[in-house]
Short mmCIF file of C-alpha atoms in Angstrom, two decimals:
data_model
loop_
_atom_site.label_atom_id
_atom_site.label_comp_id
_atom_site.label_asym_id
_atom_site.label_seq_id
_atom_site.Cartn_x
_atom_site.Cartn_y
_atom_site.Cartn_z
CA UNK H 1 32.47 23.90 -30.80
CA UNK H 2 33.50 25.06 -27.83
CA UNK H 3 36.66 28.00 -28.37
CA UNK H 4 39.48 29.59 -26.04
CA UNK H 5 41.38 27.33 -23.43
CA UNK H 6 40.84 24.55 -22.15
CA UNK H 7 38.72 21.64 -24.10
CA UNK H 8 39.91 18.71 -22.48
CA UNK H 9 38.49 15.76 -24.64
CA UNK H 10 37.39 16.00 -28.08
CA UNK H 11 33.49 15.99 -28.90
CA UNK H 12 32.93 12.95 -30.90
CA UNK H 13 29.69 11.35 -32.59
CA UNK H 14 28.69 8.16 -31.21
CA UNK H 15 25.37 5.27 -31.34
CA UNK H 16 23.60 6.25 -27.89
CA UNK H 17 20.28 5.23 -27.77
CA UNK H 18 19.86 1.60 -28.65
CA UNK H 19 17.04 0.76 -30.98
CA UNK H 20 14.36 -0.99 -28.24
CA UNK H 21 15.10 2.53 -25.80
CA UNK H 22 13.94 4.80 -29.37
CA UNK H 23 10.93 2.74 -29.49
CA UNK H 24 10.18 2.79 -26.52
CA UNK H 25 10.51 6.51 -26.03
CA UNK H 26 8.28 7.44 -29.18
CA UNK H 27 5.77 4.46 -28.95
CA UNK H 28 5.33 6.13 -24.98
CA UNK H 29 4.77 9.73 -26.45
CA UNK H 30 2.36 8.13 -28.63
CA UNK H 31 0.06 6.47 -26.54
CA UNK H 32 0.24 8.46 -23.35
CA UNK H 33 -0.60 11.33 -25.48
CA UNK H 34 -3.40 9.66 -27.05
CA UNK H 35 -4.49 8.17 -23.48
CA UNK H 36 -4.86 12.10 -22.48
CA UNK H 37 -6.47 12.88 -25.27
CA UNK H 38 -8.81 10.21 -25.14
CA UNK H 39 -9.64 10.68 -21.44
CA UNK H 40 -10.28 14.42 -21.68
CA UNK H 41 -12.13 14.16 -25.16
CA UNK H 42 -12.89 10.86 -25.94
CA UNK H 43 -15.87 9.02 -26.08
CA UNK H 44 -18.05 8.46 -22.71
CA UNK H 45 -16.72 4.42 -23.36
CA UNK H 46 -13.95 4.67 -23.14
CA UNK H 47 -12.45 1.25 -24.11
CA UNK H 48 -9.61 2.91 -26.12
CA UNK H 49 -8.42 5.16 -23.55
CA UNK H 50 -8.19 1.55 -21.44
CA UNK H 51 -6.16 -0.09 -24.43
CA UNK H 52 -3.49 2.59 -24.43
CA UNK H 53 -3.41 2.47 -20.93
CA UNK H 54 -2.22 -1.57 -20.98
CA UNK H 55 -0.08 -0.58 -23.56
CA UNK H 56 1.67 2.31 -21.36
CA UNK H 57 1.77 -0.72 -18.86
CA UNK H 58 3.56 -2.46 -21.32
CA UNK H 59 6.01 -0.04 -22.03
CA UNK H 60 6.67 0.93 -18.51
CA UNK H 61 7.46 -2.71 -17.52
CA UNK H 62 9.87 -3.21 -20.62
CA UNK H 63 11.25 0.84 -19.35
CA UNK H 64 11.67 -0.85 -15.71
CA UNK H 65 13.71 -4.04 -17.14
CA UNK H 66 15.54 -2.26 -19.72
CA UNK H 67 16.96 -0.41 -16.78
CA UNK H 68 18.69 -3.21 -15.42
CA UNK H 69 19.54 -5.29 -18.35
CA UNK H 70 20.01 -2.76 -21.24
CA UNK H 71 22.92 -1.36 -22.82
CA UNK H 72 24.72 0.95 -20.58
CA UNK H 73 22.70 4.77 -21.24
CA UNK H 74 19.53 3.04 -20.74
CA UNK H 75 20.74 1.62 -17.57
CA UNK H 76 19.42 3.21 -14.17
CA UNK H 77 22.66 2.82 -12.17
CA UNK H 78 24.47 4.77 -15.63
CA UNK H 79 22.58 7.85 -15.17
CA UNK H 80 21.26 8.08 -11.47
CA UNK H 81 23.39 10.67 -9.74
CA UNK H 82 23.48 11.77 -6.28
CA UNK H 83 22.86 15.76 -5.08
CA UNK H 84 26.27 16.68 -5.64
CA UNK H 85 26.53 15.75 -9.94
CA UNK H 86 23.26 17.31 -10.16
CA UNK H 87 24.54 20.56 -8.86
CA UNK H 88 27.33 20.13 -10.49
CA UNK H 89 25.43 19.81 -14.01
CA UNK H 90 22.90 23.11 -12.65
CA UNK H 91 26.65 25.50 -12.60
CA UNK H 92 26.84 24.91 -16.28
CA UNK H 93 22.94 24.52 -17.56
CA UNK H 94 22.78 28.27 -18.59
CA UNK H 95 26.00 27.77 -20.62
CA UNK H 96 25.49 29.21 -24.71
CA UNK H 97 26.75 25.63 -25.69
CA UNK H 98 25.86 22.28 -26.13
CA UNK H 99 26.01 19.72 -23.13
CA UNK H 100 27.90 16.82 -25.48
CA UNK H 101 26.56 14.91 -22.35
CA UNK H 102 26.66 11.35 -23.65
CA UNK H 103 22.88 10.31 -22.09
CA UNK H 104 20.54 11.35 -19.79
CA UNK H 105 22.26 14.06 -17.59
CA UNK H 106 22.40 14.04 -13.92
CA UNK H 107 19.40 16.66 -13.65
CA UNK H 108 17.27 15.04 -16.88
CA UNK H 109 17.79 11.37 -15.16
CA UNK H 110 15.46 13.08 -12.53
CA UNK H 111 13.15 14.42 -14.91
CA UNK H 112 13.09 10.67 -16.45
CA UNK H 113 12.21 9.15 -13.26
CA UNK H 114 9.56 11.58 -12.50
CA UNK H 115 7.81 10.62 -15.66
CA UNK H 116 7.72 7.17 -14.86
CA UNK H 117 6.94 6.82 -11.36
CA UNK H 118 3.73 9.60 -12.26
CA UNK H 119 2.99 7.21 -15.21
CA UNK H 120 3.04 4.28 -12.82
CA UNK H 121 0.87 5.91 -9.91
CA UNK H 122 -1.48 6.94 -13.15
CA UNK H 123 -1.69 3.71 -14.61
CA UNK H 124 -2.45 2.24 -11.31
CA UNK H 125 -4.92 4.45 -10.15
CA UNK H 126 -6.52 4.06 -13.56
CA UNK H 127 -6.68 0.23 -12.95
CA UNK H 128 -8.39 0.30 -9.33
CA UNK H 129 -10.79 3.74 -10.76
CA UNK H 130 -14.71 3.40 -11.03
CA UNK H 131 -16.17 6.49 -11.81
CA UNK H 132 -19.92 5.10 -11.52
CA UNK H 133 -21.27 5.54 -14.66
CA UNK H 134 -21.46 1.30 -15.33
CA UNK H 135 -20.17 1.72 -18.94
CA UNK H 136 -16.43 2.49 -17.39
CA UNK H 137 -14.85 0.35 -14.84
CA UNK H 138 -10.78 -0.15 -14.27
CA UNK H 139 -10.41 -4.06 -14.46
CA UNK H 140 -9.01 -4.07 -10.90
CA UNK H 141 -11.80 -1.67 -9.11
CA UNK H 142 -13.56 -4.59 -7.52
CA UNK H 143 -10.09 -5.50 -5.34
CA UNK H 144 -10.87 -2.05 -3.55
CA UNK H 145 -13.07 -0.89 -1.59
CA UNK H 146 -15.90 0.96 -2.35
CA UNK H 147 -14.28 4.85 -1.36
CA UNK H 148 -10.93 3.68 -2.35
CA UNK H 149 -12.45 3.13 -6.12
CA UNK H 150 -14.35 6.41 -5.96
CA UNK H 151 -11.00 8.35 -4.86
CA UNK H 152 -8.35 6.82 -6.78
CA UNK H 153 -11.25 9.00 -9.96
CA UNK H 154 -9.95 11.66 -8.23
CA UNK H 155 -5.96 10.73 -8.21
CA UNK H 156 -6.10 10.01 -11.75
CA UNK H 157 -7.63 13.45 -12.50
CA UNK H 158 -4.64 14.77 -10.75
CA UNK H 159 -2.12 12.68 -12.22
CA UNK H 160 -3.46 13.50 -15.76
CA UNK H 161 -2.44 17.48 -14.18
CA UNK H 162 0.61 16.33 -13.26
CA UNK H 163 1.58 14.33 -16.56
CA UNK H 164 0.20 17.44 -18.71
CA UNK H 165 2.89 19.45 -16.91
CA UNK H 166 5.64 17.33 -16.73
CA UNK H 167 5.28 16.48 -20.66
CA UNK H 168 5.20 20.17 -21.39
CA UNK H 169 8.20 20.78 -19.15
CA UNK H 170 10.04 17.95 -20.92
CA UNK H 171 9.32 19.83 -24.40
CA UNK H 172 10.06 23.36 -23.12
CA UNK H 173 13.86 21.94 -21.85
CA UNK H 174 14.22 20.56 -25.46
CA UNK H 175 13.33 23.71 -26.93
CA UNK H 176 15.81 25.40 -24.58
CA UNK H 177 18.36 23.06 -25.28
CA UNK H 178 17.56 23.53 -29.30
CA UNK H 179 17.38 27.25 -29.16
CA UNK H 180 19.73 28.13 -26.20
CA UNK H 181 22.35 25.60 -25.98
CA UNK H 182 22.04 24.91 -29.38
CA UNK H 183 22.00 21.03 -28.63
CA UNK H 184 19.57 19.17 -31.20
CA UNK H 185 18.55 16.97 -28.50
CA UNK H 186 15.61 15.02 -31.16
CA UNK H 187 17.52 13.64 -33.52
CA UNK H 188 19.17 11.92 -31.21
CA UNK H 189 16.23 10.08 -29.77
CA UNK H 190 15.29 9.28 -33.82
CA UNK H 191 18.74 8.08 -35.61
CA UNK H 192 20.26 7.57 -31.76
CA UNK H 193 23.89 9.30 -33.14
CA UNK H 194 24.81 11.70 -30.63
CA UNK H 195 27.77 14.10 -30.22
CA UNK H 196 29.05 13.73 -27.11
CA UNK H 197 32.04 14.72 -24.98
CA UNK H 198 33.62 11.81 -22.71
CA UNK H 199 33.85 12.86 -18.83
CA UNK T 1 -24.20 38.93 33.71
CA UNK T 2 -26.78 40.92 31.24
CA UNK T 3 -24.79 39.94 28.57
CA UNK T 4 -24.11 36.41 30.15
CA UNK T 5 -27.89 35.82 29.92
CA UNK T 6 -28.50 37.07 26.37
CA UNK T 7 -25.81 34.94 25.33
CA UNK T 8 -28.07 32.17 27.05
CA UNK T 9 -31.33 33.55 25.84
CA UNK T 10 -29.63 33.41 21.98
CA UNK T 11 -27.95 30.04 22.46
CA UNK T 12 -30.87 28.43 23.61
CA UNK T 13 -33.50 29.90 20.93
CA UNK T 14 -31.00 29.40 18.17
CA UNK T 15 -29.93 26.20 19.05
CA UNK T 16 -32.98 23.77 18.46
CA UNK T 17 -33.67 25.91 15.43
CA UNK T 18 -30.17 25.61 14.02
CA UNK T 19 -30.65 21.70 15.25
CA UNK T 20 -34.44 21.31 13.48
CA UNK T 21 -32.87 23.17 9.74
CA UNK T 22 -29.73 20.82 9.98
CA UNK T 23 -32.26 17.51 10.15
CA UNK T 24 -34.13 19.11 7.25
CA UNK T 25 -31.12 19.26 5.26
CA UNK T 26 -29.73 15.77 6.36
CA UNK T 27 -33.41 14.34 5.17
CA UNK T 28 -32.69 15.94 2.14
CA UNK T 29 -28.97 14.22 1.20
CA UNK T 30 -30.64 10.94 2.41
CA UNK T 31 -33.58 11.03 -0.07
CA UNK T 32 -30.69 12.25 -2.62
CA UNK T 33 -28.63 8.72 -1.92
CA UNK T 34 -31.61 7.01 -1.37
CA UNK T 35 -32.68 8.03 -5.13
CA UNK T 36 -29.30 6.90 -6.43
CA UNK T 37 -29.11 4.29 -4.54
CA UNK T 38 -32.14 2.58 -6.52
CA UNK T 39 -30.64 4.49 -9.46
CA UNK T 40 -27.88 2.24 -8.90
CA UNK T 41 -29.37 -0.90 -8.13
CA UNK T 42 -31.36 -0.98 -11.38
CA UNK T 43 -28.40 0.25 -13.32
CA UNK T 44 -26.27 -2.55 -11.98
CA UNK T 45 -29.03 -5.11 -12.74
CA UNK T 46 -29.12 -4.14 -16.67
CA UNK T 47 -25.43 -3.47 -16.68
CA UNK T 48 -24.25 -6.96 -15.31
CA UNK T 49 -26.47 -8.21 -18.26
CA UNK T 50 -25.06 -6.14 -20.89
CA UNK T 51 -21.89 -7.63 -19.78
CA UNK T 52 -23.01 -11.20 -19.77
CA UNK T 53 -21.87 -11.55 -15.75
CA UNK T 54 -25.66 -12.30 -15.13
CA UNK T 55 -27.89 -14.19 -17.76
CA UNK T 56 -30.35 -11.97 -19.33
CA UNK T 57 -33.92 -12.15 -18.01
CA UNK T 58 -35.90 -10.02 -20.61
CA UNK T 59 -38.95 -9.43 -17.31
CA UNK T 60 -35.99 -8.24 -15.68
CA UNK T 61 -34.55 -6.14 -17.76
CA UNK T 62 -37.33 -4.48 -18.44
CA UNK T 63 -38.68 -3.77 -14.99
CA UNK T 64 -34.94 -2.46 -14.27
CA UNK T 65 -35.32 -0.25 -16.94
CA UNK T 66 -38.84 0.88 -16.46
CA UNK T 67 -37.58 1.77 -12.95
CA UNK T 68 -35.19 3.69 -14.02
CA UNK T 69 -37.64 5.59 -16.48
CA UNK T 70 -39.86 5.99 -13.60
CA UNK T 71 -37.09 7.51 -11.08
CA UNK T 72 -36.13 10.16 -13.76
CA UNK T 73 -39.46 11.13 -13.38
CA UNK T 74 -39.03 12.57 -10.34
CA UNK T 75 -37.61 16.21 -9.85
CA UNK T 76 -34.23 15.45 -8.91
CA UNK T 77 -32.55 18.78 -8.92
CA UNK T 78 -35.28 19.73 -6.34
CA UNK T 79 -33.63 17.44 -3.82
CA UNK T 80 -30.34 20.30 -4.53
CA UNK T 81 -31.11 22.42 -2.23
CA UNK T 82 -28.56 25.14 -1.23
CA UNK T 83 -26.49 24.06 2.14
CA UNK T 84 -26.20 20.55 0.83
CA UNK T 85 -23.04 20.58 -0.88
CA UNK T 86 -19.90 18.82 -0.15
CA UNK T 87 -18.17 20.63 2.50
CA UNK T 88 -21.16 21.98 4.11
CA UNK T 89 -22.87 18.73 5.13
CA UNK T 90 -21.01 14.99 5.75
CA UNK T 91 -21.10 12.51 3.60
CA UNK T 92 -22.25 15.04 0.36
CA UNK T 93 -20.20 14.88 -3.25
CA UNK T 94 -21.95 17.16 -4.70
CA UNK T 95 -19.85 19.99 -6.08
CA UNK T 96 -20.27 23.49 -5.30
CA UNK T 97 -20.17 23.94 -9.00
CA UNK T 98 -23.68 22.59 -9.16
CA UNK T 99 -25.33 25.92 -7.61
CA UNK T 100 -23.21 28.31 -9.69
CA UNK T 101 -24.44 26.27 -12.68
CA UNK T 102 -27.98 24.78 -11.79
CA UNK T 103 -29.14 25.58 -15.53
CA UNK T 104 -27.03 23.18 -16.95
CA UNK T 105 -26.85 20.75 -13.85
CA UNK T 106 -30.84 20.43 -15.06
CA UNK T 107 -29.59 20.36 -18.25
CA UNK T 108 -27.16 17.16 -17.38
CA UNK T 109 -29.87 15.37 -15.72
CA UNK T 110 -32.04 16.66 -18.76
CA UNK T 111 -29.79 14.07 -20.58
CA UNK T 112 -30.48 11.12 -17.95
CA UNK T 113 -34.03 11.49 -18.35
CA UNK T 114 -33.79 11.11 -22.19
CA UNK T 115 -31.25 8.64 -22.02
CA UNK T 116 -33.82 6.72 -19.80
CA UNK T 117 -36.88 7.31 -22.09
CA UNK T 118 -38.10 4.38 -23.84
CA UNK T 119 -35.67 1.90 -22.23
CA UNK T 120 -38.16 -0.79 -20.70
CA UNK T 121 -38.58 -1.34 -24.17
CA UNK T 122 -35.18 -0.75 -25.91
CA UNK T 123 -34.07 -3.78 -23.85
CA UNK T 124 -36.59 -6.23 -24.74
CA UNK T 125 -35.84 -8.82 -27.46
CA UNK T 126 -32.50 -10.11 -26.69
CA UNK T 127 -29.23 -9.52 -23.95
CA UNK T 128 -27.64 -7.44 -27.36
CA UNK T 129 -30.50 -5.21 -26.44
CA UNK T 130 -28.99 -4.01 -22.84
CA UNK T 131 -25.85 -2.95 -23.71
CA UNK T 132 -26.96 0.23 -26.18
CA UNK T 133 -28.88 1.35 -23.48
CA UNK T 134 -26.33 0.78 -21.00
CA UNK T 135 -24.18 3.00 -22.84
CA UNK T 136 -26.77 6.03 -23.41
CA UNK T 137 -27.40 6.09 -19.43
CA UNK T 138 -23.86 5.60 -18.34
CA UNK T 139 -23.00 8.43 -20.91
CA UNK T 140 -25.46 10.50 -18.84
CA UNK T 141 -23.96 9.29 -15.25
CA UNK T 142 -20.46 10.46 -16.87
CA UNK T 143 -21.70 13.68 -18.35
CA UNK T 144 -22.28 14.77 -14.63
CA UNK T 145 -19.99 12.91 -12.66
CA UNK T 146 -17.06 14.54 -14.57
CA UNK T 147 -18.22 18.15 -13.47
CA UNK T 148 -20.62 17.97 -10.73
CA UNK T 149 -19.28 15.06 -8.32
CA UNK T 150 -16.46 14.93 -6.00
CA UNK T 151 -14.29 12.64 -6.31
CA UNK T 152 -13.75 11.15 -2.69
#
């Protein structure tokens, strides 16, 4: 609770995250984690790495349309925010107390779209990859040419880089908003109840 | 003008020799494609059978596969001679990493050659045959594409 002067509006406890968004979010965790997994330790088939791949597919495309259609946090135009909010939001990040944002704030929104478009350059590089060894093929390879299929190996050994980091950064700001803000911001994403403050 | 000269002298003496180790080197990388080019050929021949896009022939599985016996044969890692490695000479994807590591890039390619052994039999007797063996070579291709090839 946030003490001394001025606390405008009161912090209140409210349904944030719709059901579908939840699932989404864990069933994502879930398989791009296990794609990751799979790709750097798998088998040499690797025919389940491909399956979690159309499943992340999946997921993005229902991500993409649930951004237009869902309920208003899930909503793209709700929580994209020009320069300005985002700076605004920076001032106060080191604050000792809890955001009570009520959904993704102006600086996370850019952390959410970062995941997805890397997802969606991974994904696609993943469908148009053939890395030679005739047991694994992406189903869209032969709509390339021959160098494009041999580099876009290449991209998605950089984008699985680029997702490693962007996961862990994603878990390090939850851990700072647990520990530092003292914001729980997982049980959220599980029950979808949030304390928020309106603004 | 002394100097001028011995800059002539050098340029023309080193020059056809630089010229004469560069075409040594290029012969080289093209025996290196040219052995995984028929690598390849085979290995697409057997692998568009394990996948049913091309009706299996059991003849022509077999010689595929008997090719590919016989090519692992050779002494590939011979063919890796320093100087040919991406960066230093067009057109190469080998890594670097391959010189630094040559014990276990023979060791990889150790793995191709008994991935390879028996298979001009392993694929006789049916297209179910192909794909095992599909899957034991391509697990060698991917063992050493992962570490050894560039990806470009």
């Amino acid at each position: 609770m946030p003490k001394g002067a001025p606390s405008p509006d009161p912090v209140r406890e409210v349904r944030l995250w719709d059901p579908f968004l939840r699932g989404f979010h864990w069933a994502l965790a879930f398989f791009v984690t296990a794609s990751w997994c799979l790709g750097q330790f798998g088998p040499a088939k690797m025919t389940l790495h491909f399956w979690c791949g159309y499943v992340v597919i999946g997921l993005l495309l229902f991500r993409l349309v649930w951004g237009f259609v869902g309920p208003a946090p899930a909503r793209f135009s709700h929580f994209l925010r020009g320069p300005g909010a985002v700076a605004g939001y920076l001032r106060g990040l080191m604050l000792r107390e809890p955001s009570y944002w009520p959904g993704h704030n102006p600086l996370g929104a850019l952390s959410v779209i970062a995941m997805l478009a890397v997802l969606a350059a991974q994904v696609s590089s993943g469908l148009i990859s053939d890395p030679d060894d005739y047991i694994n093929v992406g189903p869209l390879a032969s709509y390339v040419s021959s160098s494009t299929r041999s580099k876009a190996v290449g991209w998605h050994e950089f984008g699985a880089n680029i997702i490693l980091i962007l996961v862990l950064l994603h878990v390090a700001v939850i851990l700072f908003y647990r520990f530092w803000k003292r914001e729980d911001l997982v049980r959220p994403m599980l029950n979808g109840r949030k304390q928020v403050r309106d603004r | 003008m002394r100097l001028l000269s011995a800059a002539a002298l050098a340029f023309t003496v080193t020059l056809p020799m630089t010229t004469h180790a560069d075409e040594a080197l290029d012969e080289l990388l093209e025996a290196r494609h040219g052995f995984y080019q028929m690598l390849a050929m085979n290995m697409g021949t057997l692998a568009g059978m394990a996948k049913g896009e091309t009706p299996y022939d059991e003849a022509t599985a077999s010689r595929a596969a008997a090719n590919i016996e016989a090519l692992t044969h050779y002494d590939l890692p011979s063919l890796f001679v320093e100087g040919t490695a991406s960066g230093q000479i067009k057109d190469s994807a080998a890594k670097p990493e391959i010189w630094t590591n040559m014990d276990d890039f023979k060791t990889k390619f150790g793995g191709l050659v008994e991935a390879a052994a028996g298979a001009s039999e392993a694929v006789k007797g049916g297209q179910d045959k192909v794909g095992p063996v599909v899957g034991k070579l391509g697990g060698a291709c991917k063992a050493c594409h992962d570490v050894y090839r560039e990806k470009s």
